Coordinates of C-alpha atoms in Angstrom, one line a residue:
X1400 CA 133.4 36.8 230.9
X1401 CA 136.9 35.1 232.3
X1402 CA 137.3 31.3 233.3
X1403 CA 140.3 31.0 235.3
X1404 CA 143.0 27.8 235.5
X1405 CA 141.6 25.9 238.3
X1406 CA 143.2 26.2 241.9
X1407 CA 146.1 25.7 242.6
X1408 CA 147.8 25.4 238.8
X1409 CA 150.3 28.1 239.7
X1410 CA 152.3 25.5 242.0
X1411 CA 153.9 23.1 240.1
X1412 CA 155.5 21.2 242.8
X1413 CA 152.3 20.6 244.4
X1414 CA 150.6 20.1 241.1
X1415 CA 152.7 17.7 240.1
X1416 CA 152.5 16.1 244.0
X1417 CA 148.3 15.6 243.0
X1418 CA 148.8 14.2 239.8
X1419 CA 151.1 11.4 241.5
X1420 CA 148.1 10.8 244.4
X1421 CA 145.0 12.7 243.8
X1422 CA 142.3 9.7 242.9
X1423 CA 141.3 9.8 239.4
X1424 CA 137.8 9.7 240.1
X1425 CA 138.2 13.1 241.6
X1426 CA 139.6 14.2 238.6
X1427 CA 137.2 13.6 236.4
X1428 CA 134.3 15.0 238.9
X1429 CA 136.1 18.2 239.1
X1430 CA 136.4 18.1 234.7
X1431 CA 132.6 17.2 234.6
X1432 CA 131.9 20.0 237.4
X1433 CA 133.7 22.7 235.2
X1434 CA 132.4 21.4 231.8
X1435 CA 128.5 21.7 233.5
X1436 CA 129.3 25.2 234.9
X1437 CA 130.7 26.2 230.8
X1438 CA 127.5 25.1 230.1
X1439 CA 125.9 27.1 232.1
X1440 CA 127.8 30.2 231.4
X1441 CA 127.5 30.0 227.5
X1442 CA 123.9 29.5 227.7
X1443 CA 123.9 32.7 229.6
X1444 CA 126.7 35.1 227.6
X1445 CA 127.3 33.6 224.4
X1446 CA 125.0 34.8 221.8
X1447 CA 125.1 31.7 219.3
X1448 CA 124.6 29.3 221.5
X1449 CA 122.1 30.8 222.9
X1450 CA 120.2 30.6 219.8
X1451 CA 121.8 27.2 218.6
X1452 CA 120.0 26.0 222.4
X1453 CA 116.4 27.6 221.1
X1454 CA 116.9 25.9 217.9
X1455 CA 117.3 22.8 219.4
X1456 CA 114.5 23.3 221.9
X1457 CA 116.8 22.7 225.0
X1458 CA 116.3 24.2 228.5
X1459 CA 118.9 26.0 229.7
X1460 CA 118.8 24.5 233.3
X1461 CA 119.1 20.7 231.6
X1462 CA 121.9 20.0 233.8
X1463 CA 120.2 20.0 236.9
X1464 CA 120.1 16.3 237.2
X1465 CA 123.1 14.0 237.4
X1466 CA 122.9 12.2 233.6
X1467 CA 121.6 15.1 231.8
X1468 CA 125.0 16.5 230.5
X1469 CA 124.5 13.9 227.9
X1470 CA 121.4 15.4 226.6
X1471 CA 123.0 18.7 225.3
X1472 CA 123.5 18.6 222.1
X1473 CA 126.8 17.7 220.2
X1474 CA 128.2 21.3 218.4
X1475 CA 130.7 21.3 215.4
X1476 CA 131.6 23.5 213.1
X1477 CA 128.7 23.0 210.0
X1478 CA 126.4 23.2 213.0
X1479 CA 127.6 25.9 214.9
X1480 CA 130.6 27.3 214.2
X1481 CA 129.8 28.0 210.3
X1482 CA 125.9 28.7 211.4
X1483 CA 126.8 32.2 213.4
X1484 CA 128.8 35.1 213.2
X1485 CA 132.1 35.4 214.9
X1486 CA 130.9 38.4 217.4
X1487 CA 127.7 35.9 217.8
X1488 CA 130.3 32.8 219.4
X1489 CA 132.1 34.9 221.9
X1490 CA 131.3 35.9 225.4
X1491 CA 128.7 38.7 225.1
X1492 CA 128.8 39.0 221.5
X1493 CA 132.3 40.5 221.3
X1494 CA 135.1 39.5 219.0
X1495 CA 137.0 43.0 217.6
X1496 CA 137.3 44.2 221.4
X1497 CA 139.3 41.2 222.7
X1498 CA 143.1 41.0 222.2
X1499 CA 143.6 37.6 220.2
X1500 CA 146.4 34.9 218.8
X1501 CA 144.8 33.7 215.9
X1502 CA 145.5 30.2 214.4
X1503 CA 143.7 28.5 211.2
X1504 CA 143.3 25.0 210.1
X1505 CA 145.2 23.9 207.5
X1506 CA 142.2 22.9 205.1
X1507 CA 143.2 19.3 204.5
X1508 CA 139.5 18.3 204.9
X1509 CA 137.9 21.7 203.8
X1510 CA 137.9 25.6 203.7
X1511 CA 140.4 27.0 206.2
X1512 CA 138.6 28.2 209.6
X1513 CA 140.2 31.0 211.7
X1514 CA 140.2 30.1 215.6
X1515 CA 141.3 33.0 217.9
X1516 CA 143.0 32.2 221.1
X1517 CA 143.2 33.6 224.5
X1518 CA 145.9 33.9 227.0
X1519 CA 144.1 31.0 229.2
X1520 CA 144.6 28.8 226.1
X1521 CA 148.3 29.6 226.3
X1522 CA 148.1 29.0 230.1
X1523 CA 146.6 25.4 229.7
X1524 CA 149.7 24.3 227.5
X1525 CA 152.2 25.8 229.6
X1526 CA 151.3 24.3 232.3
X1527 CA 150.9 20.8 230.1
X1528 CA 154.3 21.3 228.6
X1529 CA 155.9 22.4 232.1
X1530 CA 154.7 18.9 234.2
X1531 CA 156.0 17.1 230.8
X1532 CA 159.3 18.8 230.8
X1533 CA 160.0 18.1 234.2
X1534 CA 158.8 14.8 234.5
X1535 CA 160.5 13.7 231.1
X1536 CA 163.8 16.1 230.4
X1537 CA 164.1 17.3 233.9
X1538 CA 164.7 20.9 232.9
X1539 CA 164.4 22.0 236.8
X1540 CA 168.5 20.2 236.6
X1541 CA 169.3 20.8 232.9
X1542 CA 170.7 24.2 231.1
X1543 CA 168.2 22.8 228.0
X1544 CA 167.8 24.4 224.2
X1545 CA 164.5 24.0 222.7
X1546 CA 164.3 24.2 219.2
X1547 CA 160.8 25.2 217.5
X1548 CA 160.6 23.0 214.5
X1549 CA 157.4 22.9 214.2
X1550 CA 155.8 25.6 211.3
X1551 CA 155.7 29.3 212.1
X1552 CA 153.2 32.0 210.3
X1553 CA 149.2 31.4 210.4
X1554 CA 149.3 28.0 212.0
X1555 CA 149.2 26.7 215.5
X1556 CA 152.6 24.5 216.6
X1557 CA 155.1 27.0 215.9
X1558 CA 153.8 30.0 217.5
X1559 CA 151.9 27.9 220.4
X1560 CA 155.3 26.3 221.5
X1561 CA 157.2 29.6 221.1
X1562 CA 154.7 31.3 223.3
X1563 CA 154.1 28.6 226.1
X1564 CA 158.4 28.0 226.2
X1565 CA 158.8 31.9 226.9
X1566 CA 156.3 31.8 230.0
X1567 CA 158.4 28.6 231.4
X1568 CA 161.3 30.4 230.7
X1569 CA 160.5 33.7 232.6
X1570 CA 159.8 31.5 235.5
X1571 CA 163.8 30.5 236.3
X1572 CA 164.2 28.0 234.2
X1573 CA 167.7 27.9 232.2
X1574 CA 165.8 27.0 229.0
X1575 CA 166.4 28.9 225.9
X1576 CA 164.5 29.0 222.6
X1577 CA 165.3 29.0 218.7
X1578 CA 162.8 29.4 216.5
X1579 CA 163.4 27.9 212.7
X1580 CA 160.1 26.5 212.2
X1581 CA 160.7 24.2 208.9
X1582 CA 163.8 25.0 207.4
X1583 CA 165.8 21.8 208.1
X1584 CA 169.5 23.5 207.3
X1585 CA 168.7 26.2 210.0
X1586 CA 167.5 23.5 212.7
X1587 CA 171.0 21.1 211.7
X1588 CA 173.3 24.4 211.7
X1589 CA 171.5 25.7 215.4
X1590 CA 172.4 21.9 216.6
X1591 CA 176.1 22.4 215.3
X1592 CA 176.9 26.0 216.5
X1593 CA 174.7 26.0 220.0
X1594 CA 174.2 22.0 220.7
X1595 CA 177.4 22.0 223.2
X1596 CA 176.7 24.9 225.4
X1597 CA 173.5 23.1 226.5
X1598 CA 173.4 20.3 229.2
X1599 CA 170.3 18.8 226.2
X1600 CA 168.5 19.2 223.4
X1601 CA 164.6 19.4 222.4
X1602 CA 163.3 19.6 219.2
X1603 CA 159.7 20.0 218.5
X1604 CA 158.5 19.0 214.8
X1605 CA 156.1 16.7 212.7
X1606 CA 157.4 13.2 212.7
X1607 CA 158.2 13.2 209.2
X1608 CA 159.9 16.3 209.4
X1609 CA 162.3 15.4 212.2
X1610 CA 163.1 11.9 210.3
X1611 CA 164.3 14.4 207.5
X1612 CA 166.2 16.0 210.0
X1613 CA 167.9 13.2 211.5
X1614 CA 169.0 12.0 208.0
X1615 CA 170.2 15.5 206.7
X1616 CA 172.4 15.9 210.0
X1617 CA 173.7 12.9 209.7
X1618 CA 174.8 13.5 206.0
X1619 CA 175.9 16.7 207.0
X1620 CA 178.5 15.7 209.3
X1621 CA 176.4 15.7 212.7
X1622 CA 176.8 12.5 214.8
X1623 CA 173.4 12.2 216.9
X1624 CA 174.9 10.4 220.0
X1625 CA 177.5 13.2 220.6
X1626 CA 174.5 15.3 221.9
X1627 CA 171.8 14.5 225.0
X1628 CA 168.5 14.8 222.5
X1629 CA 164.6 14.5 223.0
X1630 CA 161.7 14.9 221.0
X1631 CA 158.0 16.9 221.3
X1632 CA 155.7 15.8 218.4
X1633 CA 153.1 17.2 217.2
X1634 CA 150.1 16.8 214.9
X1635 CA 149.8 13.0 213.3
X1636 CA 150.1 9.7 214.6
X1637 CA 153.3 7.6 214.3
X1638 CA 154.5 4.0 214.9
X1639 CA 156.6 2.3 217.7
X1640 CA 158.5 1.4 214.6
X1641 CA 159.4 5.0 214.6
X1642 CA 160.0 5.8 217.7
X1643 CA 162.9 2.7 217.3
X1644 CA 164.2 4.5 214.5
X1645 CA 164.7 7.5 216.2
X1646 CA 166.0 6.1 219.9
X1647 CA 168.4 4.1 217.7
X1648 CA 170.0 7.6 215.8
X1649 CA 170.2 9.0 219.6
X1650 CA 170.8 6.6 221.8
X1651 CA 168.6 7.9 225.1
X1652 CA 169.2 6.1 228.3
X1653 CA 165.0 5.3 228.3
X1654 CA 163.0 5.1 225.6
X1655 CA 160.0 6.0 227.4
X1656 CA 160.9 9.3 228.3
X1657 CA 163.0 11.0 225.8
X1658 CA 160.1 11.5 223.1
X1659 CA 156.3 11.8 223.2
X1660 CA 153.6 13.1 221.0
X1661 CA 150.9 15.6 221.8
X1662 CA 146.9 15.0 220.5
X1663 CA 146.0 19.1 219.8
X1664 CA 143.7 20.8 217.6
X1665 CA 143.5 24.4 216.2
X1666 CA 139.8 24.7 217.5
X1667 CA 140.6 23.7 221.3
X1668 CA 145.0 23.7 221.3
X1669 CA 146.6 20.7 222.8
X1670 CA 144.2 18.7 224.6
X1671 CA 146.5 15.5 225.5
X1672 CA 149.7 14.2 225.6
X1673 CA 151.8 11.0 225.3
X1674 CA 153.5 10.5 229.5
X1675 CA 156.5 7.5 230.2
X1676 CA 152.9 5.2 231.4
X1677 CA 151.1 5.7 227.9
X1678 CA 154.4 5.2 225.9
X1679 CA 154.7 2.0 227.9
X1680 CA 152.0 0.5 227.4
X1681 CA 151.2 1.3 223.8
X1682 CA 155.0 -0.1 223.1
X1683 CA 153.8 -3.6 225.4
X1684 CA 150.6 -4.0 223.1
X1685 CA 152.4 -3.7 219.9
X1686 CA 155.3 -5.7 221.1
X1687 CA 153.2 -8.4 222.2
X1688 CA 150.5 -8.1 218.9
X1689 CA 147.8 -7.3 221.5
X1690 CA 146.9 -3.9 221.2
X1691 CA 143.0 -5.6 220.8
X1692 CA 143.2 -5.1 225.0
X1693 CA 142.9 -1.5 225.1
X1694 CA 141.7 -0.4 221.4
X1695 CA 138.3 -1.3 218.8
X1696 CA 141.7 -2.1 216.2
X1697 CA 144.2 -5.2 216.4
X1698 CA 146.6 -3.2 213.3
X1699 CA 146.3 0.3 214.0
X1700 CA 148.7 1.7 216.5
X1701 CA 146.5 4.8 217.9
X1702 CA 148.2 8.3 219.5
X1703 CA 147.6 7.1 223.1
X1704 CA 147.9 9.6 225.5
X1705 CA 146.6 11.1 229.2
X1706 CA 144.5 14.3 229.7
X1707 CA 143.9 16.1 232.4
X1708 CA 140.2 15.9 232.4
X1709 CA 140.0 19.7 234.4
X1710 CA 141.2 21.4 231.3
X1711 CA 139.5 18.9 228.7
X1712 CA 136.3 17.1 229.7
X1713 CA 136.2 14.4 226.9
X1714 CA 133.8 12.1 225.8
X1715 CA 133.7 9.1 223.6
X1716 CA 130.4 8.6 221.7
X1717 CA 130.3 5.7 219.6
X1718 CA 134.3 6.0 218.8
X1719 CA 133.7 9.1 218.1
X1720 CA 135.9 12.0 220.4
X1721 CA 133.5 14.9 222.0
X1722 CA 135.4 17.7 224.3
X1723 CA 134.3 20.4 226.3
X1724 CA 137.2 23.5 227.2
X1725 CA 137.4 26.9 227.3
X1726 CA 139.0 28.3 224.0
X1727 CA 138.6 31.6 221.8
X1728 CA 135.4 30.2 220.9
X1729 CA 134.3 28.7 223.9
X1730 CA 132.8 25.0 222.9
X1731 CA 131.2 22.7 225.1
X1732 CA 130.7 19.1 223.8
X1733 CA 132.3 19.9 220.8
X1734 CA 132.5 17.1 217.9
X1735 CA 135.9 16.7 217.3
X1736 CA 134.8 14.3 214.2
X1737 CA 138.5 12.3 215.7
X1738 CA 137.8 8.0 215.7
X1739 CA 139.2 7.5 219.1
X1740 CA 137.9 7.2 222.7
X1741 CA 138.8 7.5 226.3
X1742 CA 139.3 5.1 229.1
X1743 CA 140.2 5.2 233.0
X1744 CA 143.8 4.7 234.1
X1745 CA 141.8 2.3 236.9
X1746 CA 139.7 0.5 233.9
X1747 CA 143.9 0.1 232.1
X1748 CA 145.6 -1.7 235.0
X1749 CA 142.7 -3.8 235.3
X1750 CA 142.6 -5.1 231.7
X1751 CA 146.5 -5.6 231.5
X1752 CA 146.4 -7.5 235.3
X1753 CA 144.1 -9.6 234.1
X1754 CA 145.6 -10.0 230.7
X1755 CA 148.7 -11.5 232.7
X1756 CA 150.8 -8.0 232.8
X1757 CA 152.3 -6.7 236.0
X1758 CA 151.8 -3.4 235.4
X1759 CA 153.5 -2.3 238.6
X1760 CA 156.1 -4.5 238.1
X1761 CA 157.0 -3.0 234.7
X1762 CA 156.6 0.8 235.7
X1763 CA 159.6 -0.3 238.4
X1764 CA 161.6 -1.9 236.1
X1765 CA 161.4 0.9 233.5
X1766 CA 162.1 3.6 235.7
X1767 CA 159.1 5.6 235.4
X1768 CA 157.3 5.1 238.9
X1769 CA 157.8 9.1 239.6
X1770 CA 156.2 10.0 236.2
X1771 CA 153.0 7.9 236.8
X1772 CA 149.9 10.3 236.6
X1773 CA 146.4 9.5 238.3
X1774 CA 144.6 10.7 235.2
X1775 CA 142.3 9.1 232.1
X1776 CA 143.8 8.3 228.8
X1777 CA 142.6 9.4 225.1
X1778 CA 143.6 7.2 222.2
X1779 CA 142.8 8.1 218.5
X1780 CA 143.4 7.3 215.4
X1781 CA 144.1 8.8 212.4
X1782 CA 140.8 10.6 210.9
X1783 CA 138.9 8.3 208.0
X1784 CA 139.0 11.6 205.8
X1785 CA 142.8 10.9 205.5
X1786 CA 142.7 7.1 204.1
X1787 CA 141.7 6.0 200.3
X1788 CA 139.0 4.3 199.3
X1789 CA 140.3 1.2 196.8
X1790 CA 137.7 -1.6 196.5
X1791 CA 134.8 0.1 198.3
X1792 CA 137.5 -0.9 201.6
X1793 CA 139.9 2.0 203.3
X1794 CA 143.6 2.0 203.1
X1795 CA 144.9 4.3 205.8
X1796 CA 148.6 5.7 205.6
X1797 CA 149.7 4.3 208.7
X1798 CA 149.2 0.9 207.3
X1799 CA 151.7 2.1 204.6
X1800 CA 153.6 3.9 207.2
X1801 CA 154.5 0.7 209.0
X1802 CA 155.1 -1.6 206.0
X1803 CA 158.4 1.1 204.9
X1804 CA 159.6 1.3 208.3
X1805 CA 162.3 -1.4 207.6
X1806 CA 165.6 -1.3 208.0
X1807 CA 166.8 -1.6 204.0
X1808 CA 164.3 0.8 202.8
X1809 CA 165.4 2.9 205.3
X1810 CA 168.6 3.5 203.8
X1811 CA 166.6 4.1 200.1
X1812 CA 163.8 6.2 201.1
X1813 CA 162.6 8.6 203.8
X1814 CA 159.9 7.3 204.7
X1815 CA 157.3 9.9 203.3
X1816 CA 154.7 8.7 200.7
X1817 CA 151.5 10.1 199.2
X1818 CA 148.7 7.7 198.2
X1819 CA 146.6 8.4 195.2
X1820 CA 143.6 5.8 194.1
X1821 CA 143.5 6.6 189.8
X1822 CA 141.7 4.5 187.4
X1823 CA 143.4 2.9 184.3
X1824 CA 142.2 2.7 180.9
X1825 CA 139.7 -0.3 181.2
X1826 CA 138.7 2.0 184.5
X1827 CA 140.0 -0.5 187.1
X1828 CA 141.3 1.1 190.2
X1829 CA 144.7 1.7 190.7
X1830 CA 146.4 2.5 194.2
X1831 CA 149.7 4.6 193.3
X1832 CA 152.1 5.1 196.4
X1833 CA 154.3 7.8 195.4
X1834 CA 157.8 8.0 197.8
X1835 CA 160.4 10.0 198.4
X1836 CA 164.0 8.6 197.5
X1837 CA 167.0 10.0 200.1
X1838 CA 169.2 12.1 198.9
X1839 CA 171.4 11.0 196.0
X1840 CA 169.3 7.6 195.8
X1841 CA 168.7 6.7 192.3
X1842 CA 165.4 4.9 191.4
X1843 CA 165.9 1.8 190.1
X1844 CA 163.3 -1.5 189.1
X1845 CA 164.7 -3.9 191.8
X1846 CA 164.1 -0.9 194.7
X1847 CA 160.5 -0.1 193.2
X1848 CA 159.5 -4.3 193.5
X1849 CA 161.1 -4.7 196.5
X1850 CA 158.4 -1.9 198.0
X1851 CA 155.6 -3.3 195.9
X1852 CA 156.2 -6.8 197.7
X1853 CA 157.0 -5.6 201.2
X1854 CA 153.6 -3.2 200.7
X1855 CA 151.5 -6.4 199.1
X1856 CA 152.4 -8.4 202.5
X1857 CA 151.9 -5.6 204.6
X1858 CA 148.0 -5.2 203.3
X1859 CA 147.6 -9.0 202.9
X1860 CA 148.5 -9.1 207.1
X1861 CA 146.4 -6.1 207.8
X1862 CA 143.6 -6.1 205.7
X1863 CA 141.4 -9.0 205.3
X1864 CA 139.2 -6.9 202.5
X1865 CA 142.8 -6.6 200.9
X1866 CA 143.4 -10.3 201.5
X1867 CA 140.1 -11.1 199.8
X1868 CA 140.0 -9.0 197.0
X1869 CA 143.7 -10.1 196.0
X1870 CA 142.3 -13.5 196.5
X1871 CA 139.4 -12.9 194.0
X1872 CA 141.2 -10.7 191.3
X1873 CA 144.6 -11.2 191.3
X1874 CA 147.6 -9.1 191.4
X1875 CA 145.9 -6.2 189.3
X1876 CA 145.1 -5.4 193.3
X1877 CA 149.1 -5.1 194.1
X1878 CA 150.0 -1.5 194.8
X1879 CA 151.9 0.5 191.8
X1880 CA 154.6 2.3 193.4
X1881 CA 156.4 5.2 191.8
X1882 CA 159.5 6.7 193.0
X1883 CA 160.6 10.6 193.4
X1884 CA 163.5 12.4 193.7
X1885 CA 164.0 13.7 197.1
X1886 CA 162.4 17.1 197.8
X1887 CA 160.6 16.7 194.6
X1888 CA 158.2 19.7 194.1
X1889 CA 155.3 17.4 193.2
X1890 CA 154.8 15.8 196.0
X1891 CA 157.7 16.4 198.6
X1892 CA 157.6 20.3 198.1
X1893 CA 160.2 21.3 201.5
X1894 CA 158.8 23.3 204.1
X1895 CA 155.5 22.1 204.3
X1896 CA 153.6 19.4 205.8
X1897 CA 153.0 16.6 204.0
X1898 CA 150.3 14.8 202.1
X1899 CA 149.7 11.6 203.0
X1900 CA 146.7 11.8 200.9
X1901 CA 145.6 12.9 197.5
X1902 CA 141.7 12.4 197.0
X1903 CA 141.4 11.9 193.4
X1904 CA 137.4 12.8 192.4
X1905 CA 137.2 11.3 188.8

């Protein structure tokens, strides 16, 4: 059993041409067309779920009637995935016969899962990172070096990029790829030797890697502004305050287009990505303290991002992110267990007119009317598995993120924390925030209270269970912060991602 790219994918030109003036509406018919037909086909040729479907009692010909997509049951992986041999979730029972990339989860929220990958998967994020190369770093014009940053071996960025930058490449492009996955030295030392004999620059890699690299280069003689640079994250959410950080190291002529952030998993690959439109209006929300307009959260600054609802048919479902696509495993209305949800482009301009935003006024005067995209966005946040619980309330790192994303601390720190809650003596809860000093930064009292007060503020603005609880007990409440060496192995190990998050079960 094969499901193909839809028509006409293989054209980019004229892909890109739809995108521009294809009505979204006719977007998301065609996604919920494709998503009903998987449904069909997986009843009929996928072993598991065609037991998971007598389980649960459903007929396989639900779908005949316009609404009743939303009947099917949600699948995840305790119900489905973990519930069925391997063999049992692939077409026609087969896994050993098929040829397959095979990716796992990194375990932050549980046992690893393996996810094997088919070419189509590739196919869907080279066509993704194609349109977004075009439209943002016009490689079509541009001898470009794209430099894998992201991590190599068992897990998905690394090889993923490398794979879908080789099929753009073969097709004429004068792009050309290095892969160093997470050694920083090897990505600074590719920038110094090769950086000049390109016209630009891309470098894929976590956010908090890339801030490391932007630091190290520096200190290691590179000057970012001497080189055209842009930026493909991956991953975790991040900031506006970032994003200023990193436009101010390399100067970009708009900072709309020269970075964006994808929204992937290892079970279904990249499913969504930042475009110029997205990046706009997030930065217009947070500027402007609004971004209440668009999302359930008036602090939280959400990965907000357009899909391309004929390659990922999502769902939102009481803030909760469902997708049906074709993948290794093929899933339909798969639980992503992500906090987001997805609205219309049409539904967006309507909210920010009437919110007193020309929208089309703003796309002109930011340059970006040829990168505007007829298609839904997906906004999520950052999962509740990766906050703390301290007072029976949740701290979430991007709320720590944000409060050490000033200018002073960023010449003291890098930026990378780890929150532990622990318990004292008397067994009162303790929320530690453990960061990472720059390189040859000594720790010192006055650095350590100046990030205790800046942190104390921060959750006094955000958090009104914060504000509340410090009202009622006093600075006991006040975050203890302790400081590391940078590249400490305790909690900065290099080369892999980090912790935002220790759960600590005692």
């Amino acid at each position: 059993m094969k499901i193909f790219l839809p028509r006409g994918y293989k054209n980019l030109e004229l892909l890109e041409s739809k995108l521009r003036t294809k009505k979204e509406k006719v977007w998301i018919s065609s996604g919920r067309r494709r998503a009903v037909r998987q449904f069909h086909l997986m009843a009929e040729f996928v072993p598991a779920y065609k037991k998971f479907l007598k389980l649960k009692k459903i007929d396989s010909n639900l779908t005949s009637s316009k609404n009743s997509f939303k009947d099917i049951p949600l699948i995840d992986k305790d119900n489905y995935l973990r519930q069925f041999s391997r063999d049992e979730l692939c077409w026609n029972g087969e896994f050993a016969q098929h040829q397959w990339v095979i990716s796992t989860t990194s375990g932050s929220s549980g046992v690893p899962y393996y996810f094997p990958r088919t070419d189509l998967q590739d196919k869907y994020l080279t066509v993704s990172t194609e349109l977004y190369l075009r439209s943002n770093f016009n490689i079509q014009n541009n001898t470009t070096l794209y430099i894998d940053a992201f991590p190599m071996g068992a897990w998905i960025g690394g090889v993923f990029t490398y794979e879908s930058i080789k099929q753009i490449a073969e097709k004429n492009y004068r792009i050309s790829i290095i892969t160093p996955g997470i050694h920083k030295m090897e990505v600074i030392s590719a920038i110094k030797q090769l950086g000049h004999d390109f016209d630009q620059i891309i470098i894929g890699a976590y956010a908090p890697f890339l801030k490391d690299i932007l630091d190290d280069g520096e200190r290691d003689g590179i000057k970012w502004t001497d080189y055209k640079i842009g930026f493909v994250f991956s991953a975790e959410a991040f900031t506006e305050k970032f994003r200023d950080f990193v436009y101010d190291k390399v100067l970009p002529k708009n900072i709309n287009t020269f970075s964006l952030n994808h929204y992937g998993t290892v079970d279904m690959g990249t499913m969504a990505h930042e475009t110029p439109l997205s990046i706009l209006i997030r930065r217009l929300l947070v500027r402007d303290n609004k971004l209440n307009l668009l999302f359930p959260e008036s602090s939280r600054q959400p990965t907000f991002a357009q899909y391309n609802p004929e390659m990922f048919y999502f769902e939102s479902l009481d803030n909760n992110l469902v997708c049906t696509s074709f993948s290794g495993l093929p899933l339909v209305r798969y639980d992503l267990k992500d906090y987001g949800g997805v609205i219309t482009k049409s539904a967006v301009f309507k909210i920010l007119r009437k919110n007193g935003y020309d929208i089309e006024k703003l796309i002109k005067q930011n340059h970006i009317q040829d990168t505007v995209w007829e298609l839904p966005f997906v906004y999520v946040y950052e999962r509740n598995d990766f906050s703390v619980s301290y007072y029976a309330f949740l701290i979430y790192p991007d709320m720590i993120r944000r409060a050490l994303q000033t200018d002073n601390l960023y010449n003291n720190i890098t930026g990378k924390f780890t929150m532990v809650v622990d318990y004292d003596a008397s067994g009162r809860q303790q929320l530690n925030i453990h960061c990472e000093l720059k390189y040859s930064i000594a720790s010192s009292a006055k650095l350590k209270n100046d990030i205790i007060s800046l942190l104390h503020n921060a959750l006094l603005d955000e958090s009104s269970e914060y504000r509340e609880t410090f009202n009622m007990v006093g600075t006991v409440v006040k975050p203890i912060v302790q400081l590391w060496p940078y590249e400490d192995l305790k909690y900065f190990k290099p080369g892999t991602k980090q912790k935002w998050v220790i759960k600590n079960d005692k």
